[in-house]
CSV table of C-alpha atoms in Angstrom, one decimal:
chain,number,residue,atom,x,y,z
A,1,UNK,CA,42.6,4.4,35.0
A,2,UNK,CA,44.5,1.3,35.8
A,3,UNK,CA,41.4,-0.8,36.0
A,4,UNK,CA,39.9,0.6,33.0
A,5,UNK,CA,42.9,-0.3,30.9
A,6,UNK,CA,43.1,-3.9,32.2
A,7,UNK,CA,39.6,-4.4,31.3
A,8,UNK,CA,40.1,-2.8,28.0
A,9,UNK,CA,43.2,-5.2,27.2
A,10,UNK,CA,40.9,-8.1,28.6
A,11,UNK,CA,38.1,-7.4,26.6
A,12,UNK,CA,40.3,-6.9,23.4
A,13,UNK,CA,41.9,-10.4,24.0
A,14,UNK,CA,38.7,-12.1,24.7
A,15,UNK,CA,37.3,-10.5,21.3
A,16,UNK,CA,40.2,-11.8,19.3
A,17,UNK,CA,40.0,-15.2,20.8
A,18,UNK,CA,36.4,-15.5,20.1
A,19,UNK,CA,36.8,-14.2,16.7
A,20,UNK,CA,39.7,-16.2,15.7
A,21,UNK,CA,38.2,-19.6,17.3
A,22,UNK,CA,35.2,-19.0,15.1
A,23,UNK,CA,37.2,-17.9,11.9
A,24,UNK,CA,40.4,-20.2,12.1
A,25,UNK,CA,39.2,-23.1,14.4
A,26,UNK,CA,41.9,-25.6,15.4
A,27,UNK,CA,44.5,-23.8,13.4
A,28,UNK,CA,44.1,-20.9,15.9
A,29,UNK,CA,43.7,-22.9,18.9
A,30,UNK,CA,47.0,-24.9,17.9
A,31,UNK,CA,48.8,-21.5,17.8
A,32,UNK,CA,46.9,-19.4,20.4
A,33,UNK,CA,50.0,-19.1,22.8
A,34,UNK,CA,51.5,-16.6,20.2
A,35,UNK,CA,48.5,-14.3,20.6
A,36,UNK,CA,48.3,-14.9,24.5
A,37,UNK,CA,52.0,-13.9,24.7
A,38,UNK,CA,51.2,-10.5,22.6
A,39,UNK,CA,48.6,-9.7,25.2
A,40,UNK,CA,50.8,-10.7,28.2
A,41,UNK,CA,53.5,-8.4,27.1
A,42,UNK,CA,51.0,-5.6,26.3
A,43,UNK,CA,49.8,-5.8,30.0
A,44,UNK,CA,53.1,-6.3,31.4
A,45,UNK,CA,54.2,-2.9,29.5
A,46,UNK,CA,51.2,-1.2,30.9
A,47,UNK,CA,51.8,-2.0,34.6
A,48,UNK,CA,55.5,-1.0,34.4
A,49,UNK,CA,57.3,-4.1,33.0
A,50,UNK,CA,60.6,-3.6,31.1
A,51,UNK,CA,59.1,-4.1,27.7
A,52,UNK,CA,60.2,-2.5,24.3
A,53,UNK,CA,57.0,-2.3,22.6
A,54,UNK,CA,58.5,-2.0,19.1
A,55,UNK,CA,60.7,-4.9,19.7
A,56,UNK,CA,57.9,-7.0,21.1
A,57,UNK,CA,55.7,-6.4,18.3
A,58,UNK,CA,58.4,-7.1,15.6
A,59,UNK,CA,58.9,-10.3,17.3
A,60,UNK,CA,55.1,-11.1,17.2
A,61,UNK,CA,55.0,-10.5,13.5
A,62,UNK,CA,58.3,-12.7,13.1
A,63,UNK,CA,56.9,-15.5,14.9
A,64,UNK,CA,53.5,-15.2,13.2
A,65,UNK,CA,55.4,-15.4,9.8
A,66,UNK,CA,57.2,-18.7,10.8
A,67,UNK,CA,53.9,-20.2,11.7
A,68,UNK,CA,52.1,-19.1,8.7
A,69,UNK,CA,55.0,-20.0,6.5
A,70,UNK,CA,54.6,-23.7,7.7
A,71,UNK,CA,50.8,-23.6,6.9
A,72,UNK,CA,51.2,-22.2,3.4
A,73,UNK,CA,54.0,-24.6,2.5
A,74,UNK,CA,52.8,-27.8,4.2
A,75,UNK,CA,54.5,-30.0,1.7
A,76,UNK,CA,58.1,-29.0,3.0
A,77,UNK,CA,60.1,-29.8,6.2
A,78,UNK,CA,61.4,-26.8,7.8
A,79,UNK,CA,64.1,-26.7,10.4
A,80,UNK,CA,64.4,-24.0,13.3
A,81,UNK,CA,67.4,-22.6,11.5
A,82,UNK,CA,65.5,-22.2,8.3
A,83,UNK,CA,62.5,-20.8,10.0
A,84,UNK,CA,64.8,-18.3,11.7
A,85,UNK,CA,66.0,-17.3,8.3
A,86,UNK,CA,62.4,-16.8,7.1
A,87,UNK,CA,61.8,-14.5,10.1
A,88,UNK,CA,64.5,-12.1,8.8
A,89,UNK,CA,62.3,-11.6,5.8
A,90,UNK,CA,59.3,-10.0,7.7
A,91,UNK,CA,60.5,-6.4,7.1
A,92,UNK,CA,61.8,-6.9,3.6
A,93,UNK,CA,58.9,-8.8,1.9
A,94,UNK,CA,56.2,-7.5,4.0
A,95,UNK,CA,54.2,-10.6,3.9
A,96,UNK,CA,51.4,-8.9,6.1
A,97,UNK,CA,51.1,-5.8,4.0
A,98,UNK,CA,51.3,-2.5,5.7
A,99,UNK,CA,49.3,-3.8,8.8
A,100,UNK,CA,52.4,-4.4,11.0
A,101,UNK,CA,53.9,-0.9,10.3
A,102,UNK,CA,50.7,0.9,11.0
A,103,UNK,CA,49.7,-1.2,14.1
A,104,UNK,CA,53.1,-0.7,15.7
A,105,UNK,CA,52.8,3.0,15.4
A,106,UNK,CA,49.3,3.3,16.6
A,107,UNK,CA,49.9,0.7,19.5
A,108,UNK,CA,53.1,2.3,20.6
A,109,UNK,CA,51.7,5.9,20.5
A,110,UNK,CA,48.5,4.8,22.3
A,111,UNK,CA,50.3,2.7,25.0
A,112,UNK,CA,53.0,5.2,25.7
A,113,UNK,CA,50.4,8.2,26.2
A,114,UNK,CA,47.9,5.9,28.2
A,115,UNK,CA,50.7,4.5,30.5
A,116,UNK,CA,52.4,8.0,31.0
A,117,UNK,CA,49.2,9.7,31.7
A,118,UNK,CA,48.3,7.2,34.2
A,119,UNK,CA,51.7,7.6,35.7
A,120,UNK,CA,51.1,11.4,35.7
A,121,UNK,CA,47.9,10.9,37.8
A,122,UNK,CA,49.9,8.7,40.3
A,123,UNK,CA,52.7,11.4,40.5
A,124,UNK,CA,50.3,13.9,41.2
A,125,UNK,CA,48.6,12.1,43.9
A,126,UNK,CA,52.1,11.1,45.5
A,127,UNK,CA,52.9,15.0,45.5
A,128,UNK,CA,50.0,16.0,47.1
A,129,UNK,CA,50.2,13.0,49.7
A,130,UNK,CA,53.7,13.9,50.6
A,131,UNK,CA,53.4,17.7,50.7
A,132,UNK,CA,50.3,17.3,52.8
A,133,UNK,CA,52.6,15.6,55.3
A,134,UNK,CA,55.0,18.4,55.7
A,135,UNK,CA,54.6,19.9,59.1
A,136,UNK,CA,54.5,23.7,59.6
A,137,UNK,CA,57.5,25.4,61.3
A,138,UNK,CA,57.5,26.3,65.0
A,139,UNK,CA,57.4,29.8,63.7
A,140,UNK,CA,54.3,29.2,61.6
A,141,UNK,CA,52.7,27.4,64.4
A,142,UNK,CA,53.1,30.2,66.6
A,143,UNK,CA,51.6,32.9,64.2
A,144,UNK,CA,48.7,30.5,63.7
A,145,UNK,CA,48.1,30.3,67.2
A,146,UNK,CA,48.2,34.0,67.7
A,147,UNK,CA,45.9,34.6,64.9
A,148,UNK,CA,43.1,32.1,65.9
A,149,UNK,CA,43.3,32.1,69.9
A,150,UNK,CA,44.8,35.3,71.2
A,151,UNK,CA,41.5,37.3,70.5
A,152,UNK,CA,39.9,34.9,73.3
A,153,UNK,CA,42.6,36.1,75.7
A,154,UNK,CA,41.6,39.6,75.2
A,155,UNK,CA,37.7,38.7,75.5
A,156,UNK,CA,37.1,39.2,71.8
A,157,UNK,CA,35.4,35.8,71.5
A,158,UNK,CA,33.3,36.6,68.5
A,159,UNK,CA,36.0,38.6,66.5
A,160,UNK,CA,37.4,36.9,63.6
A,161,UNK,CA,41.0,37.6,61.9
A,162,UNK,CA,41.1,40.3,59.3
A,163,UNK,CA,41.4,38.9,55.9
A,164,UNK,CA,44.5,40.3,55.0
A,165,UNK,CA,46.1,39.3,58.3
A,166,UNK,CA,45.0,35.7,57.6
A,167,UNK,CA,46.7,35.9,54.0
A,168,UNK,CA,50.1,37.0,55.7
A,169,UNK,CA,49.9,34.2,58.1
A,170,UNK,CA,49.0,31.6,55.7
A,171,UNK,CA,51.4,32.6,53.0
A,172,UNK,CA,54.2,32.4,55.6
A,173,UNK,CA,53.0,29.1,56.8
A,174,UNK,CA,52.5,27.7,53.3
A,175,UNK,CA,55.8,29.6,52.0
A,176,UNK,CA,57.4,26.3,50.7
A,177,UNK,CA,54.1,24.9,49.2
A,178,UNK,CA,53.8,28.2,47.1
A,179,UNK,CA,57.1,27.4,45.4
A,180,UNK,CA,55.5,24.3,43.9
A,181,UNK,CA,52.9,26.2,41.8
A,182,UNK,CA,54.9,26.9,38.9
A,183,UNK,CA,56.1,23.5,38.3
A,184,UNK,CA,52.7,22.1,39.1
A,185,UNK,CA,51.0,24.5,36.7
A,186,UNK,CA,53.4,23.3,33.8
A,187,UNK,CA,52.9,19.6,34.9
A,188,UNK,CA,49.1,20.1,34.7
A,189,UNK,CA,49.3,21.8,31.1
A,190,UNK,CA,51.4,18.8,30.1
A,191,UNK,CA,48.7,16.4,31.5
A,192,UNK,CA,46.0,18.1,29.6
A,193,UNK,CA,48.0,18.1,26.3
A,194,UNK,CA,48.4,14.1,26.7
A,195,UNK,CA,44.7,13.9,27.6
A,196,UNK,CA,44.0,15.6,24.2
A,197,UNK,CA,46.0,13.0,22.6
A,198,UNK,CA,44.1,10.0,24.4
A,199,UNK,CA,40.9,11.8,23.0
A,200,UNK,CA,42.3,11.8,19.5
A,201,UNK,CA,45.1,10.2,17.6
A,202,UNK,CA,46.3,8.2,20.4
A,203,UNK,CA,43.3,6.8,21.7
A,204,UNK,CA,44.0,3.5,23.1
A,205,UNK,CA,40.4,2.2,22.8
A,206,UNK,CA,40.1,2.8,19.1
A,207,UNK,CA,43.5,0.9,18.8
A,208,UNK,CA,42.6,-2.2,20.7
A,209,UNK,CA,38.9,-2.3,19.8
A,210,UNK,CA,39.6,-3.6,16.3
A,211,UNK,CA,43.0,-5.2,16.8
A,212,UNK,CA,41.6,-8.7,16.0
A,213,UNK,CA,40.3,-7.5,12.6
A,214,UNK,CA,43.8,-5.9,11.9
A,215,UNK,CA,45.7,-9.1,12.6
A,216,UNK,CA,43.0,-11.2,10.5
A,217,UNK,CA,43.5,-8.8,7.7
A,218,UNK,CA,47.4,-9.2,8.0
A,219,UNK,CA,46.9,-12.8,8.0
A,220,UNK,CA,44.5,-12.8,4.8
A,221,UNK,CA,47.2,-10.7,3.2
A,222,UNK,CA,49.9,-13.3,3.9
A,223,UNK,CA,47.7,-16.2,2.3
A,224,UNK,CA,46.8,-14.2,-0.6
A,225,UNK,CA,50.6,-13.4,-1.5
A,226,UNK,CA,52.0,-16.7,0.0
A,227,UNK,CA,53.3,-18.0,-3.4
A,228,UNK,CA,55.5,-14.8,-4.2
A,229,UNK,CA,56.6,-14.6,-0.4
A,230,UNK,CA,57.6,-18.3,-0.4
A,231,UNK,CA,59.5,-17.9,-3.8
A,232,UNK,CA,61.5,-14.9,-2.4
A,233,UNK,CA,62.2,-16.7,0.9
A,234,UNK,CA,63.3,-20.1,-1.1
A,235,UNK,CA,65.7,-17.6,-3.0
A,236,UNK,CA,67.1,-16.2,0.1
A,237,UNK,CA,67.2,-19.1,2.4
A,238,UNK,CA,67.4,-22.0,-0.1
A,239,UNK,CA,65.1,-24.6,-1.2
A,240,UNK,CA,63.9,-26.6,1.7
A,241,UNK,CA,63.5,-30.5,1.8
A,242,UNK,CA,60.1,-31.9,0.5
A,243,UNK,CA,58.2,-33.9,2.8
A,244,UNK,CA,57.0,-37.7,1.8
A,245,UNK,CA,54.0,-37.5,-0.4
A,246,UNK,CA,51.7,-39.2,2.0
A,247,UNK,CA,52.7,-36.8,4.8
A,248,UNK,CA,52.5,-33.8,2.6
A,249,UNK,CA,48.9,-34.5,1.7
A,250,UNK,CA,48.0,-35.4,5.4
A,251,UNK,CA,49.5,-32.0,6.5
A,252,UNK,CA,47.6,-30.1,4.1
A,253,UNK,CA,44.4,-31.8,5.0
A,254,UNK,CA,45.1,-31.6,8.7
A,255,UNK,CA,45.9,-27.9,8.7
A,256,UNK,CA,42.6,-27.0,7.0
A,257,UNK,CA,44.1,-23.9,5.9
A,258,UNK,CA,42.4,-23.3,2.6
A,259,UNK,CA,39.1,-24.0,3.9
A,260,UNK,CA,39.2,-22.4,7.4
A,261,UNK,CA,41.1,-19.1,6.6
A,262,UNK,CA,38.5,-16.6,5.3
A,263,UNK,CA,38.0,-12.7,5.4
A,264,UNK,CA,36.3,-11.7,8.7
A,265,UNK,CA,33.1,-9.6,8.6
A,266,UNK,CA,33.6,-6.6,11.0
A,267,UNK,CA,29.9,-6.6,11.4
A,268,UNK,CA,30.1,-9.7,13.4
A,269,UNK,CA,32.5,-8.5,15.9
A,270,UNK,CA,31.4,-8.6,19.5
A,271,UNK,CA,31.3,-5.1,21.2
A,272,UNK,CA,33.5,-4.7,24.1
A,273,UNK,CA,32.3,-3.9,27.6
A,274,UNK,CA,34.5,-0.8,27.6
A,275,UNK,CA,32.2,1.0,25.0
A,276,UNK,CA,33.2,4.5,24.7
A,277,UNK,CA,34.0,5.0,28.5
A,278,UNK,CA,37.5,6.3,27.5
A,279,UNK,CA,36.1,9.8,26.4
A,280,UNK,CA,33.9,10.0,29.4
A,281,UNK,CA,36.9,9.0,31.8
A,282,UNK,CA,39.2,11.6,30.0
A,283,UNK,CA,36.7,14.3,30.1
A,284,UNK,CA,36.1,13.9,33.7
A,285,UNK,CA,39.8,13.8,34.6
A,286,UNK,CA,40.4,16.9,32.4
A,287,UNK,CA,37.8,18.8,34.4
A,288,UNK,CA,39.7,17.9,37.6
A,289,UNK,CA,43.1,18.7,36.1
A,290,UNK,CA,41.8,22.1,35.0
A,291,UNK,CA,40.4,22.8,38.4
A,292,UNK,CA,43.8,21.7,40.1
A,293,UNK,CA,45.7,24.5,38.2
A,294,UNK,CA,47.1,27.1,40.6
A,295,UNK,CA,46.3,24.7,43.4
A,296,UNK,CA,49.3,25.6,45.7
A,297,UNK,CA,49.2,29.5,45.2
A,298,UNK,CA,45.4,29.4,45.8
A,299,UNK,CA,45.7,27.6,49.0
A,300,UNK,CA,46.0,30.7,51.3
A,301,UNK,CA,43.0,32.3,49.7
A,302,UNK,CA,40.8,29.0,49.9
A,303,UNK,CA,41.7,28.9,53.6
A,304,UNK,CA,41.0,32.4,54.4
A,305,UNK,CA,38.0,32.7,52.4
A,306,UNK,CA,36.5,30.2,55.0
A,307,UNK,CA,34.2,32.2,57.1
A,308,UNK,CA,35.4,30.4,60.2
A,309,UNK,CA,39.1,31.5,59.5
A,310,UNK,CA,38.4,35.3,58.7
A,311,UNK,CA,36.0,38.1,58.3
A,312,UNK,CA,36.5,38.2,54.5
A,313,UNK,CA,36.6,41.3,52.7
A,314,UNK,CA,33.8,43.0,54.8
A,315,UNK,CA,34.0,44.4,58.2
A,316,UNK,CA,37.6,45.4,57.9
A,317,UNK,CA,37.3,47.6,60.8
A,318,UNK,CA,35.9,45.0,63.0
A,319,UNK,CA,38.5,42.2,62.9
A,320,UNK,CA,41.2,41.0,64.9
A,321,UNK,CA,44.7,42.2,63.4
A,322,UNK,CA,47.1,40.3,65.7
A,323,UNK,CA,47.0,42.8,68.5
A,324,UNK,CA,43.6,44.5,68.6
A,325,UNK,CA,40.1,44.6,67.1
A,326,UNK,CA,41.1,47.0,64.5
A,327,UNK,CA,41.9,47.6,60.6
A,328,UNK,CA,44.9,45.7,59.3
A,329,UNK,CA,47.2,47.9,57.7
A,330,UNK,CA,50.1,45.8,56.5
A,331,UNK,CA,50.3,44.9,52.8
A,332,UNK,CA,50.0,41.2,51.8
A,333,UNK,CA,52.9,39.4,50.7
A,334,UNK,CA,53.3,37.3,47.6
A,335,UNK,CA,53.5,33.5,47.2
A,336,UNK,CA,56.6,31.4,47.8
A,337,UNK,CA,59.5,31.2,50.1
A,338,UNK,CA,61.4,34.3,48.6
A,339,UNK,CA,58.4,36.6,48.9
A,340,UNK,CA,58.3,36.1,52.8
A,341,UNK,CA,61.6,38.0,53.5
A,342,UNK,CA,59.2,40.9,54.8
A,343,UNK,CA,56.3,38.9,56.1
A,344,UNK,CA,55.1,40.8,59.0
A,345,UNK,CA,53.4,37.8,60.6
A,346,UNK,CA,55.7,35.0,60.1
A,347,UNK,CA,59.4,34.7,60.6
A,348,UNK,CA,60.5,32.6,57.6
A,349,UNK,CA,64.1,31.6,56.9
A,350,UNK,CA,64.1,31.9,53.0
A,351,UNK,CA,67.7,30.4,52.9
A,352,UNK,CA,66.4,26.9,54.4
A,353,UNK,CA,63.8,25.4,51.7
A,354,UNK,CA,61.9,22.5,52.8
A,355,UNK,CA,63.7,19.5,51.3
A,356,UNK,CA,60.7,17.2,50.9
A,357,UNK,CA,59.1,19.9,48.8
A,358,UNK,CA,62.1,20.7,46.8
A,359,UNK,CA,62.0,16.7,46.0
A,360,UNK,CA,58.5,17.1,44.7
A,361,UNK,CA,59.2,19.9,42.6
A,362,UNK,CA,62.0,17.8,40.9
A,363,UNK,CA,59.5,14.8,40.7
A,364,UNK,CA,57.1,17.1,38.7
A,365,UNK,CA,59.8,18.4,36.4
A,366,UNK,CA,61.0,14.9,35.6
A,367,UNK,CA,57.2,13.8,35.1
A,368,UNK,CA,56.6,16.8,32.8
A,369,UNK,CA,59.4,15.8,30.8
A,370,UNK,CA,58.0,12.3,30.3
A,371,UNK,CA,54.6,13.7,29.4
A,372,UNK,CA,56.1,15.9,26.8
A,373,UNK,CA,57.9,13.0,25.1
A,374,UNK,CA,54.6,10.9,25.3
A,375,UNK,CA,52.7,13.8,23.7
A,376,UNK,CA,55.0,13.5,20.7
A,377,UNK,CA,54.6,9.7,20.6
A,378,UNK,CA,58.1,8.8,22.1
A,379,UNK,CA,58.2,6.0,24.5
A,380,UNK,CA,59.3,6.9,28.1
A,381,UNK,CA,60.9,5.0,31.1
A,382,UNK,CA,58.2,3.9,33.9
A,383,UNK,CA,58.6,5.5,37.0
A,384,UNK,CA,57.9,3.1,40.2
A,385,UNK,CA,56.6,5.4,42.7
A,386,UNK,CA,55.1,2.5,44.9
């Protein structure tokens, strides 16, 4: 996912650069650092930087207004203090039309959902990795050895453990892991909900792919309304000083503003390498997330269903029951630590939960809360699990 989104941002930046060089020429190249900064901040946000998306986008439009205001009023001299006053009118005058508001909403929702989803995948991987490293208890090891190797001592070389016997041993050995299941399933459901957002209204690809056209539309809107915007700014910030006649004319000529700024035809836009791969990527991940539900509670069954581990549900009278080749008569215990109080095969101290696994339960709970916020379009803090 990380590589995909990096490529997506790189493609969007290249697309914008190519389009603006062709459309606005030298004017764009003289101000290109403004747009480079925008993509630097978007990338920094995605990889976990301390970036407030809304503030960053507001700053971008304010800086763009300052640059544009100089270009549409080349006959005036503007101090830095005056331009700072101009930027304060961005929200009030809406010089770029409704583009900034819509883009801010779309970018914020899409980036929050994408980053949080990628974070969720990282947390899932981290949880599995840490839980897999948890060693079995001495009692669990003893029960497992008894199940697998004691038949050999009795000369029952070809006799496999009874199915329910295997279940009790594995549920005892994996008692703590079983307690992950509830929080894990809630987490998986939350991941699937955010995945639906990525396929629909929060699709980062559909937001970033046309971002060059949207910003260009905003610039055109500013040009068309430049006289009204300028007059209102002059009223609020004061009348600026006029440049000398020669400098003013030369400035207007050098800017090439009126001749270079033109509407851009969306049909001319280059296609991005990412294409529609986000849909395929999300569809693939969703399928894996669905399969991962009930992973921890299914572990004992998945192990005991292996023909090397037990006889399965057939030949229930021809299996190793822990003491002889005979039927296994004990009831199967439930999943989780508390259910092992009466496990006949593994001695489990239900008062001492494994702390590594308890921490993973808490990590899932925290991530689930962030996913729910992302689903609602609210920004969430980045979790660094590296």
